[in-house]
PDB file of N, CA, C and O in Angstrom:
ATOM      1  N   UNK A   1     192.515 239.422  35.502  1.00  0.00           N
ATOM      2  CA  UNK A   1     191.360 238.947  34.755  1.00  0.00           C
ATOM      3  C   UNK A   1     190.789 238.073  35.906  1.00  0.00           C
ATOM      4  O   UNK A   1     191.268 237.638  37.267  1.00  0.00           O
ATOM      5  N   UNK A   2     189.352 238.039  35.659  1.00  0.00           N
ATOM      6  CA  UNK A   2     188.369 237.890  36.756  1.00  0.00           C
ATOM      7  C   UNK A   2     188.556 236.304  36.774  1.00  0.00           C
ATOM      8  O   UNK A   2     188.831 235.387  35.733  1.00  0.00           O
ATOM      9  N   UNK A   3     187.948 235.600  37.204  1.00  0.00           N
ATOM     10  CA  UNK A   3     187.743 233.861  37.641  1.00  0.00           C
ATOM     11  C   UNK A   3     186.828 233.105  36.654  1.00  0.00           C
ATOM     12  O   UNK A   3     186.339 232.081  35.897  1.00  0.00           O
ATOM     13  N   UNK A   4     185.796 234.216  36.042  1.00  0.00           N
ATOM     14  CA  UNK A   4     184.919 234.379  35.101  1.00  0.00           C
ATOM     15  C   UNK A   4     185.303 234.574  33.337  1.00  0.00           C
ATOM     16  O   UNK A   4     184.865 234.872  32.493  1.00  0.00           O
ATOM     17  N   UNK A   5     186.682 233.896  33.129  1.00  0.00           N
ATOM     18  CA  UNK A   5     187.089 234.761  31.829  1.00  0.00           C
ATOM     19  C   UNK A   5     186.849 236.322  31.441  1.00  0.00           C
ATOM     20  O   UNK A   5     186.388 236.291  30.070  1.00  0.00           O
ATOM     21  N   UNK A   6     186.294 237.498  31.992  1.00  0.00           N
ATOM     22  CA  UNK A   6     186.455 238.315  31.785  1.00  0.00           C
ATOM     23  C   UNK A   6     187.786 239.263  32.404  1.00  0.00           C
ATOM     24  O   UNK A   6     188.000 238.858  33.143  1.00  0.00           O
ATOM     25  N   UNK A   7     187.671 240.270  31.867  1.00  0.00           N
ATOM     26  CA  UNK A   7     188.646 241.263  32.543  1.00  0.00           C
ATOM     27  C   UNK A   7     188.075 242.896  32.266  1.00  0.00           C
ATOM     28  O   UNK A   7     187.583 243.266  30.806  1.00  0.00           O
ATOM     29  N   UNK A   8     188.695 243.615  32.886  1.00  0.00           N
ATOM     30  CA  UNK A   8     188.139 244.888  32.615  1.00  0.00           C
ATOM     31  C   UNK A   8     188.915 246.006  32.635  1.00  0.00           C
ATOM     32  O   UNK A   8     190.044 245.873  33.136  1.00  0.00           O
ATOM     33  N   UNK A   9     188.922 247.220  31.374  1.00  0.00           N
ATOM     34  CA  UNK A   9     189.639 248.121  31.076  1.00  0.00           C
ATOM     35  C   UNK A   9     189.003 249.030  30.768  1.00  0.00           C
ATOM     36  O   UNK A   9     187.814 248.924  29.784  1.00  0.00           O
ATOM     37  N   UNK A  10     189.325 250.588  31.256  1.00  0.00           N
ATOM     38  CA  UNK A  10     188.653 251.407  31.216  1.00  0.00           C
ATOM     39  C   UNK A  10     187.329 251.141  31.291  1.00  0.00           C
ATOM     40  O   UNK A  10     186.697 251.400  30.672  1.00  0.00           O
ATOM     41  N   UNK A  11     187.119 250.506  32.538  1.00  0.00           N
ATOM     42  CA  UNK A  11     185.631 250.565  33.002  1.00  0.00           C
ATOM     43  C   UNK A  11     184.790 249.618  31.943  1.00  0.00           C
ATOM     44  O   UNK A  11     183.320 249.893  31.784  1.00  0.00           O
ATOM     45  N   UNK A  12     185.087 249.031  31.344  1.00  0.00           N
ATOM     46  CA  UNK A  12     184.376 248.304  29.812  1.00  0.00           C
ATOM     47  C   UNK A  12     185.054 246.574  30.478  1.00  0.00           C
ATOM     48  O   UNK A  12     186.269 246.034  30.302  1.00  0.00           O
ATOM     49  N   UNK A  13     183.789 245.662  30.250  1.00  0.00           N
ATOM     50  CA  UNK A  13     183.919 244.681  30.485  1.00  0.00           C
ATOM     51  C   UNK A  13     184.352 243.255  29.185  1.00  0.00           C
ATOM     52  O   UNK A  13     183.813 243.460  28.413  1.00  0.00           O
ATOM     53  N   UNK A  14     185.429 243.149  29.446  1.00  0.00           N
ATOM     54  CA  UNK A  14     185.763 241.920  28.317  1.00  0.00           C
ATOM     55  C   UNK A  14     185.782 240.625  28.252  1.00  0.00           C
ATOM     56  O   UNK A  14     186.374 240.455  29.211  1.00  0.00           O
ATOM     57  N   UNK A  15     184.611 240.098  27.694  1.00  0.00           N
ATOM     58  CA  UNK A  15     184.859 238.817  27.802  1.00  0.00           C
ATOM     59  C   UNK A  15     185.566 237.716  26.879  1.00  0.00           C
ATOM     60  O   UNK A  15     185.509 237.857  25.215  1.00  0.00           O
ATOM     61  N   UNK A  16     186.789 237.279  27.183  1.00  0.00           N
ATOM     62  CA  UNK A  16     187.096 236.131  26.600  1.00  0.00           C
ATOM     63  C   UNK A  16     186.949 235.186  25.819  1.00  0.00           C
ATOM     64  O   UNK A  16     185.916 234.320  26.867  1.00  0.00           O
ATOM     65  N   UNK A  17     186.887 235.082  24.991  1.00  0.00           N
ATOM     66  CA  UNK A  17     186.099 233.753  24.190  1.00  0.00           C
ATOM     67  C   UNK A  17     186.945 232.849  24.970  1.00  0.00           C
ATOM     68  O   UNK A  17     188.076 232.259  24.943  1.00  0.00           O
ATOM     69  N   UNK A  18     186.520 231.320  24.175  1.00  0.00           N
ATOM     70  CA  UNK A  18     186.936 229.778  24.202  1.00  0.00           C
ATOM     71  C   UNK A  18     188.392 230.236  23.614  1.00  0.00           C
ATOM     72  O   UNK A  18     188.017 230.288  22.243  1.00  0.00           O
ATOM     73  N   UNK A  19     189.399 229.383  24.006  1.00  0.00           N
ATOM     74  CA  UNK A  19     190.818 229.750  23.647  1.00  0.00           C
ATOM     75  C   UNK A  19     191.092 227.874  23.249  1.00  0.00           C
ATOM     76  O   UNK A  19     190.511 226.985  24.278  1.00  0.00           O
ATOM     77  N   UNK A  20     191.437 227.849  22.279  1.00  0.00           N
ATOM     78  CA  UNK A  20     191.966 226.177  21.958  1.00  0.00           C
ATOM     79  C   UNK A  20     192.582 225.755  22.333  1.00  0.00           C
ATOM     80  O   UNK A  20     193.744 226.691  22.966  1.00  0.00           O
ATOM     81  N   UNK A  21     192.515 224.865  23.249  1.00  0.00           N
ATOM     82  CA  UNK A  21     193.961 223.873  23.694  1.00  0.00           C
ATOM     83  C   UNK A  21     193.665 224.664  25.071  1.00  0.00           C
ATOM     84  O   UNK A  21     194.602 223.791  25.997  1.00  0.00           O
ATOM     85  N   UNK A  22     192.921 225.393  25.804  1.00  0.00           N
ATOM     86  CA  UNK A  22     192.940 225.807  27.194  1.00  0.00           C
ATOM     87  C   UNK A  22     191.181 225.519  27.407  1.00  0.00           C
ATOM     88  O   UNK A  22     190.172 226.170  26.880  1.00  0.00           O
ATOM     89  N   UNK A  23     191.047 225.042  28.555  1.00  0.00           N
ATOM     90  CA  UNK A  23     189.651 224.454  29.549  1.00  0.00           C
ATOM     91  C   UNK A  23     189.003 225.807  29.720  1.00  0.00           C
ATOM     92  O   UNK A  23     187.947 226.382  29.717  1.00  0.00           O
ATOM     93  N   UNK A  24     189.897 226.875  30.474  1.00  0.00           N
ATOM     94  CA  UNK A  24     189.808 228.139  31.101  1.00  0.00           C
ATOM     95  C   UNK A  24     190.936 229.420  30.502  1.00  0.00           C
ATOM     96  O   UNK A  24     192.374 229.252  30.624  1.00  0.00           O
ATOM     97  N   UNK A  25     190.579 230.494  31.204  1.00  0.00           N
ATOM     98  CA  UNK A  25     191.971 231.776  30.728  1.00  0.00           C
ATOM     99  C   UNK A  25     191.675 232.152  32.204  1.00  0.00           C
ATOM    100  O   UNK A  25     192.520 232.967  32.584  1.00  0.00           O
ATOM    101  N   UNK A  26     190.907 231.840  32.953  1.00  0.00           N
ATOM    102  CA  UNK A  26     191.244 232.367  34.400  1.00  0.00           C
ATOM    103  C   UNK A  26     191.849 232.055  35.192  1.00  0.00           C
ATOM    104  O   UNK A  26     192.762 231.359  34.983  1.00  0.00           O
ATOM    105  N   UNK A  27     192.788 233.306  35.873  1.00  0.00           N
ATOM    106  CA  UNK A  27     193.661 233.806  36.419  1.00  0.00           C
ATOM    107  C   UNK A  27     195.194 233.827  35.433  1.00  0.00           C
ATOM    108  O   UNK A  27     196.316 233.458  36.359  1.00  0.00           O
ATOM    109  N   UNK A  28     194.939 233.671  34.205  1.00  0.00           N
ATOM    110  CA  UNK A  28     195.733 234.131  33.508  1.00  0.00           C
ATOM    111  C   UNK A  28     196.749 235.232  33.877  1.00  0.00           C
ATOM    112  O   UNK A  28     195.876 236.093  34.162  1.00  0.00           O
ATOM    113  N   UNK A  29     198.405 235.781  33.423  1.00  0.00           N
ATOM    114  CA  UNK A  29     198.518 237.389  33.595  1.00  0.00           C
ATOM    115  C   UNK A  29     198.449 237.442  32.396  1.00  0.00           C
ATOM    116  O   UNK A  29     199.215 237.408  31.080  1.00  0.00           O
ATOM    117  N   UNK A  30     197.390 238.065  31.920  1.00  0.00           N
ATOM    118  CA  UNK A  30     196.599 239.422  31.050  1.00  0.00           C
ATOM    119  C   UNK A  30     197.754 240.770  30.534  1.00  0.00           C
ATOM    120  O   UNK A  30     197.893 241.663  31.839  1.00  0.00           O
ATOM    121  N   UNK A  31     197.970 241.084  29.300  1.00  0.00           N
ATOM    122  CA  UNK A  31     197.750 242.232  28.873  1.00  0.00           C
ATOM    123  C   UNK A  31     196.533 242.586  28.471  1.00  0.00           C
ATOM    124  O   UNK A  31     196.185 242.116  27.213  1.00  0.00           O
ATOM    125  N   UNK A  32     195.835 244.083  29.349  1.00  0.00           N
ATOM    126  CA  UNK A  32     194.956 244.624  28.410  1.00  0.00           C
ATOM    127  C   UNK A  32     195.448 245.780  27.774  1.00  0.00           C
ATOM    128  O   UNK A  32     196.054 246.421  28.405  1.00  0.00           O
ATOM    129  N   UNK A  33     195.128 246.003  26.314  1.00  0.00           N
ATOM    130  CA  UNK A  33     195.588 246.995  25.468  1.00  0.00           C
ATOM    131  C   UNK A  33     194.527 247.923  25.005  1.00  0.00           C
ATOM    132  O   UNK A  33     193.566 246.958  24.331  1.00  0.00           O
ATOM    133  N   UNK A  34     194.464 249.373  25.199  1.00  0.00           N
ATOM    134  CA  UNK A  34     193.487 250.212  24.820  1.00  0.00           C
ATOM    135  C   UNK A  34     194.230 251.407  23.078  1.00  0.00           C
ATOM    136  O   UNK A  34     195.378 251.105  23.605  1.00  0.00           O
ATOM    137  N   UNK A  35     193.628 251.343  22.385  1.00  0.00           N
ATOM    138  CA  UNK A  35     194.549 251.500  21.133  1.00  0.00           C
ATOM    139  C   UNK A  35     193.964 252.860  20.641  1.00  0.00           C
ATOM    140  O   UNK A  35     193.190 253.155  21.255  1.00  0.00           O
ATOM    141  N   UNK A  36     194.582 253.535  20.233  1.00  0.00           N
ATOM    142  CA  UNK A  36     194.307 254.504  19.674  1.00  0.00           C
ATOM    143  C   UNK A  36     193.495 254.972  19.172  1.00  0.00           C
ATOM    144  O   UNK A  36     192.528 256.066  19.611  1.00  0.00           O
ATOM    145  N   UNK A  37     193.050 254.005  18.325  1.00  0.00           N
ATOM    146  CA  UNK A  37     191.214 254.234  17.662  1.00  0.00           C
ATOM    147  C   UNK A  37     190.370 253.868  18.903  1.00  0.00           C
ATOM    148  O   UNK A  37     188.964 253.647  18.310  1.00  0.00           O
ATOM    149  N   UNK A  38     190.253 253.175  19.837  1.00  0.00           N
ATOM    150  CA  UNK A  38     189.370 252.938  21.003  1.00  0.00           C
ATOM    151  C   UNK A  38     189.923 251.842  21.577  1.00  0.00           C
ATOM    152  O   UNK A  38     188.416 251.667  22.259  1.00  0.00           O
ATOM    153  N   UNK A  39     190.002 250.623  19.891  1.00  0.00           N
ATOM    154  CA  UNK A  39     189.456 249.431  20.202  1.00  0.00           C
ATOM    155  C   UNK A  39     190.479 248.795  21.612  1.00  0.00           C
ATOM    156  O   UNK A  39     191.244 249.751  21.742  1.00  0.00           O
ATOM    157  N   UNK A  40     189.932 247.795  21.744  1.00  0.00           N
ATOM    158  CA  UNK A  40     190.792 246.884  22.794  1.00  0.00           C
ATOM    159  C   UNK A  40     191.484 245.953  22.694  1.00  0.00           C
ATOM    160  O   UNK A  40     190.889 244.643  21.608  1.00  0.00           O
ATOM    161  N   UNK A  41     192.512 245.267  23.258  1.00  0.00           N
ATOM    162  CA  UNK A  41     193.143 244.023  23.040  1.00  0.00           C
ATOM    163  C   UNK A  41     193.309 243.311  23.669  1.00  0.00           C
ATOM    164  O   UNK A  41     193.913 243.882  24.978  1.00  0.00           O
ATOM    165  N   UNK A  42     193.317 241.784  24.282  1.00  0.00           N
ATOM    166  CA  UNK A  42     193.846 241.268  25.545  1.00  0.00           C
ATOM    167  C   UNK A  42     194.670 240.275  24.827  1.00  0.00           C
ATOM    168  O   UNK A  42     194.778 239.536  24.033  1.00  0.00           O
ATOM    169  N   UNK A  43     195.761 240.177  26.044  1.00  0.00           N
ATOM    170  CA  UNK A  43     197.039 239.478  24.742  1.00  0.00           C
ATOM    171  C   UNK A  43     197.808 238.859  26.443  1.00  0.00           C
ATOM    172  O   UNK A  43     197.676 239.143  27.531  1.00  0.00           O
ATOM    173  N   UNK A  44     198.139 237.518  26.238  1.00  0.00           N
ATOM    174  CA  UNK A  44     198.660 236.277  27.487  1.00  0.00           C
ATOM    175  C   UNK A  44     200.028 236.142  26.361  1.00  0.00           C
ATOM    176  O   UNK A  44     200.407 235.336  25.301  1.00  0.00           O
ATOM    177  N   UNK A  45     201.118 236.599  27.348  1.00  0.00           N
ATOM    178  CA  UNK A  45     202.502 236.729  26.093  1.00  0.00           C
ATOM    179  C   UNK A  45     202.409 237.195  24.541  1.00  0.00           C
ATOM    180  O   UNK A  45     202.259 238.340  24.216  1.00  0.00           O
ATOM    181  N   UNK A  46     202.517 236.398  23.565  1.00  0.00           N
ATOM    182  CA  UNK A  46     202.692 236.792  22.283  1.00  0.00           C
ATOM    183  C   UNK A  46     201.385 236.420  21.733  1.00  0.00           C
ATOM    184  O   UNK A  46     200.883 236.626  20.220  1.00  0.00           O
ATOM    185  N   UNK A  47     200.700 235.785  22.521  1.00  0.00           N
ATOM    186  CA  UNK A  47     198.872 235.350  21.962  1.00  0.00           C
ATOM    187  C   UNK A  47     198.057 236.276  22.311  1.00  0.00           C
ATOM    188  O   UNK A  47     197.917 236.739  23.147  1.00  0.00           O
ATOM    189  N   UNK A  48     197.574 236.880  21.052  1.00  0.00           N
ATOM    190  CA  UNK A  48     196.158 237.664  21.512  1.00  0.00           C
ATOM    191  C   UNK A  48     195.013 236.694  21.688  1.00  0.00           C
ATOM    192  O   UNK A  48     194.500 235.853  21.038  1.00  0.00           O
ATOM    193  N   UNK A  49     194.484 236.965  22.656  1.00  0.00           N
ATOM    194  CA  UNK A  49     193.362 236.691  23.148  1.00  0.00           C
ATOM    195  C   UNK A  49     192.009 236.775  22.703  1.00  0.00           C
ATOM    196  O   UNK A  49     190.851 236.044  22.883  1.00  0.00           O
ATOM    197  N   UNK A  50     191.526 238.201  22.596  1.00  0.00           N
ATOM    198  CA  UNK A  50     190.827 238.861  22.135  1.00  0.00           C
ATOM    199  C   UNK A  50     190.648 240.058  21.467  1.00  0.00           C
ATOM    200  O   UNK A  50     191.680 240.915  22.384  1.00  0.00           O
ATOM    201  N   UNK A  51     190.285 240.321  20.657  1.00  0.00           N
ATOM    202  CA  UNK A  51     189.805 242.258  20.196  1.00  0.00           C
ATOM    203  C   UNK A  51     188.747 242.494  20.255  1.00  0.00           C
ATOM    204  O   UNK A  51     187.648 242.187  20.216  1.00  0.00           O
ATOM    205  N   UNK A  52     188.203 243.825  20.670  1.00  0.00           N
ATOM    206  CA  UNK A  52     187.288 244.005  20.765  1.00  0.00           C
ATOM    207  C   UNK A  52     186.977 245.637  20.483  1.00  0.00           C
ATOM    208  O   UNK A  52     187.850 246.372  20.649  1.00  0.00           O
ATOM    209  N   UNK A  53     185.415 246.258  19.820  1.00  0.00           N
ATOM    210  CA  UNK A  53     185.476 247.331  19.605  1.00  0.00           C
ATOM    211  C   UNK A  53     185.286 248.315  20.850  1.00  0.00           C
ATOM    212  O   UNK A  53     185.394 247.930  22.045  1.00  0.00           O
ATOM    213  N   UNK A  54     185.596 249.719  20.870  1.00  0.00           N
ATOM    214  CA  UNK A  54     185.512 250.980  21.630  1.00  0.00           C
ATOM    215  C   UNK A  54     184.001 250.407  22.592  1.00  0.00           C
ATOM    216  O   UNK A  54     184.539 250.328  24.105  1.00  0.00           O
ATOM    217  N   UNK A  55     183.637 249.851  22.602  1.00  0.00           N
ATOM    218  CA  UNK A  55     181.752 249.226  23.575  1.00  0.00           C
ATOM    219  C   UNK A  55     182.454 247.960  24.312  1.00  0.00           C
ATOM    220  O   UNK A  55     181.251 247.554  25.161  1.00  0.00           O
ATOM    221  N   UNK A  56     183.658 246.621  24.218  1.00  0.00           N
ATOM    222  CA  UNK A  56     183.630 245.750  24.842  1.00  0.00           C
ATOM    223  C   UNK A  56     183.010 244.839  23.702  1.00  0.00           C
ATOM    224  O   UNK A  56     183.454 243.582  24.264  1.00  0.00           O
ATOM    225  N   UNK A  57     182.050 244.942  22.522  1.00  0.00           N
ATOM    226  CA  UNK A  57     181.984 244.229  21.849  1.00  0.00           C
ATOM    227  C   UNK A  57     183.113 243.363  20.893  1.00  0.00           C
ATOM    228  O   UNK A  57     184.283 243.659  20.616  1.00  0.00           O
ATOM    229  N   UNK A  58     183.241 241.838  20.829  1.00  0.00           N
ATOM    230  CA  UNK A  58     183.810 241.150  20.403  1.00  0.00           C
ATOM    231  C   UNK A  58     184.238 241.975  18.445  1.00  0.00           C
ATOM    232  O   UNK A  58     183.063 241.788  18.385  1.00  0.00           O
ATOM    233  N   UNK A  59     185.089 241.697  18.314  1.00  0.00           N
ATOM    234  CA  UNK A  59     185.272 241.963  17.114  1.00  0.00           C
ATOM    235  C   UNK A  59     185.706 240.394  15.847  1.00  0.00           C
ATOM    236  O   UNK A  59     186.350 239.577  16.436  1.00  0.00           O
ATOM    237  N   UNK A  60     185.129 240.603  15.319  1.00  0.00           N
ATOM    238  CA  UNK A  60     185.017 239.086  14.451  1.00  0.00           C
ATOM    239  C   UNK A  60     186.108 238.363  13.743  1.00  0.00           C
ATOM    240  O   UNK A  60     186.136 237.750  13.238  1.00  0.00           O
ATOM    241  N   UNK A  61     186.086 240.290  12.657  1.00  0.00           N
ATOM    242  CA  UNK A  61     186.643 239.936  11.477  1.00  0.00           C
ATOM    243  C   UNK A  61     188.188 241.438  11.908  1.00  0.00           C
ATOM    244  O   UNK A  61     187.657 242.619  12.276  1.00  0.00           O
ATOM    245  N   UNK A  62     189.764 240.633  11.525  1.00  0.00           N
ATOM    246  CA  UNK A  62     190.639 242.250  11.426  1.00  0.00           C
ATOM    247  C   UNK A  62     190.097 242.927  10.217  1.00  0.00           C
ATOM    248  O   UNK A  62     189.783 242.337   8.791  1.00  0.00           O
ATOM    249  N   UNK A  63     190.226 243.954  10.271  1.00  0.00           N
ATOM    250  CA  UNK A  63     190.396 245.333   9.194  1.00  0.00           C
ATOM    251  C   UNK A  63     191.184 244.591   7.911  1.00  0.00           C
ATOM    252  O   UNK A  63     192.465 244.366   8.146  1.00  0.00           O
ATOM    253  N   UNK A  64     190.621 245.074   6.668  1.00  0.00           N
ATOM    254  CA  UNK A  64     191.821 244.705   5.506  1.00  0.00           C
ATOM    255  C   UNK A  64     193.053 245.844   6.082  1.00  0.00           C
ATOM    256  O   UNK A  64     192.520 246.839   5.980  1.00  0.00           O
ATOM    257  N   UNK A  65     194.182 245.547   5.139  1.00  0.00           N
ATOM    258  CA  UNK A  65     194.903 246.158   5.429  1.00  0.00           C
ATOM    259  C   UNK A  65     195.108 247.454   3.863  1.00  0.00           C
ATOM    260  O   UNK A  65     194.540 247.234   3.400  1.00  0.00           O
ATOM    261  N   UNK A  66     195.395 248.682   4.613  1.00  0.00           N
ATOM    262  CA  UNK A  66     195.062 249.518   3.535  1.00  0.00           C
ATOM    263  C   UNK A  66     195.953 249.716   2.077  1.00  0.00           C
ATOM    264  O   UNK A  66     197.304 249.358   2.708  1.00  0.00           O
ATOM    265  N   UNK A  67     195.976 249.735   1.295  1.00  0.00           N
ATOM    266  CA  UNK A  67     196.915 249.767   0.500  1.00  0.00           C
ATOM    267  C   UNK A  67     197.280 250.767  -0.041  1.00  0.00           C
ATOM    268  O   UNK A  67     196.915 252.121   0.360  1.00  0.00           O
ATOM    269  N   UNK A  68     198.158 250.660  -0.379  1.00  0.00           N
ATOM    270  CA  UNK A  68     199.306 251.634  -0.705  1.00  0.00           C
ATOM    271  C   UNK A  68     199.619 252.223  -2.021  1.00  0.00           C
ATOM    272  O   UNK A  68     199.558 251.252  -2.526  1.00  0.00           O
TER     273      UNK A  68
END
C-alpha cells in the first residue's frame, strides 16, 4: 500500500476510502484480490477495506444474491 491509501493491483490503482476508526490506512499489510469476474477487493485481515469494478472504480453496493 502506498502512503496515499492506494493499492496497485494488475496495473489498476485502487483508492481505499476513509475507514471508520482509522485516520489512515497507509502502510497496513493488505491483501489485494482479483476475482474471476474481473472485480477487485482489498482486505486487511478479515476486514474488507474496499470492493472495486474491473476498472478500479469503487463499488457502492454489493449485488443481490441469486435466488435458488
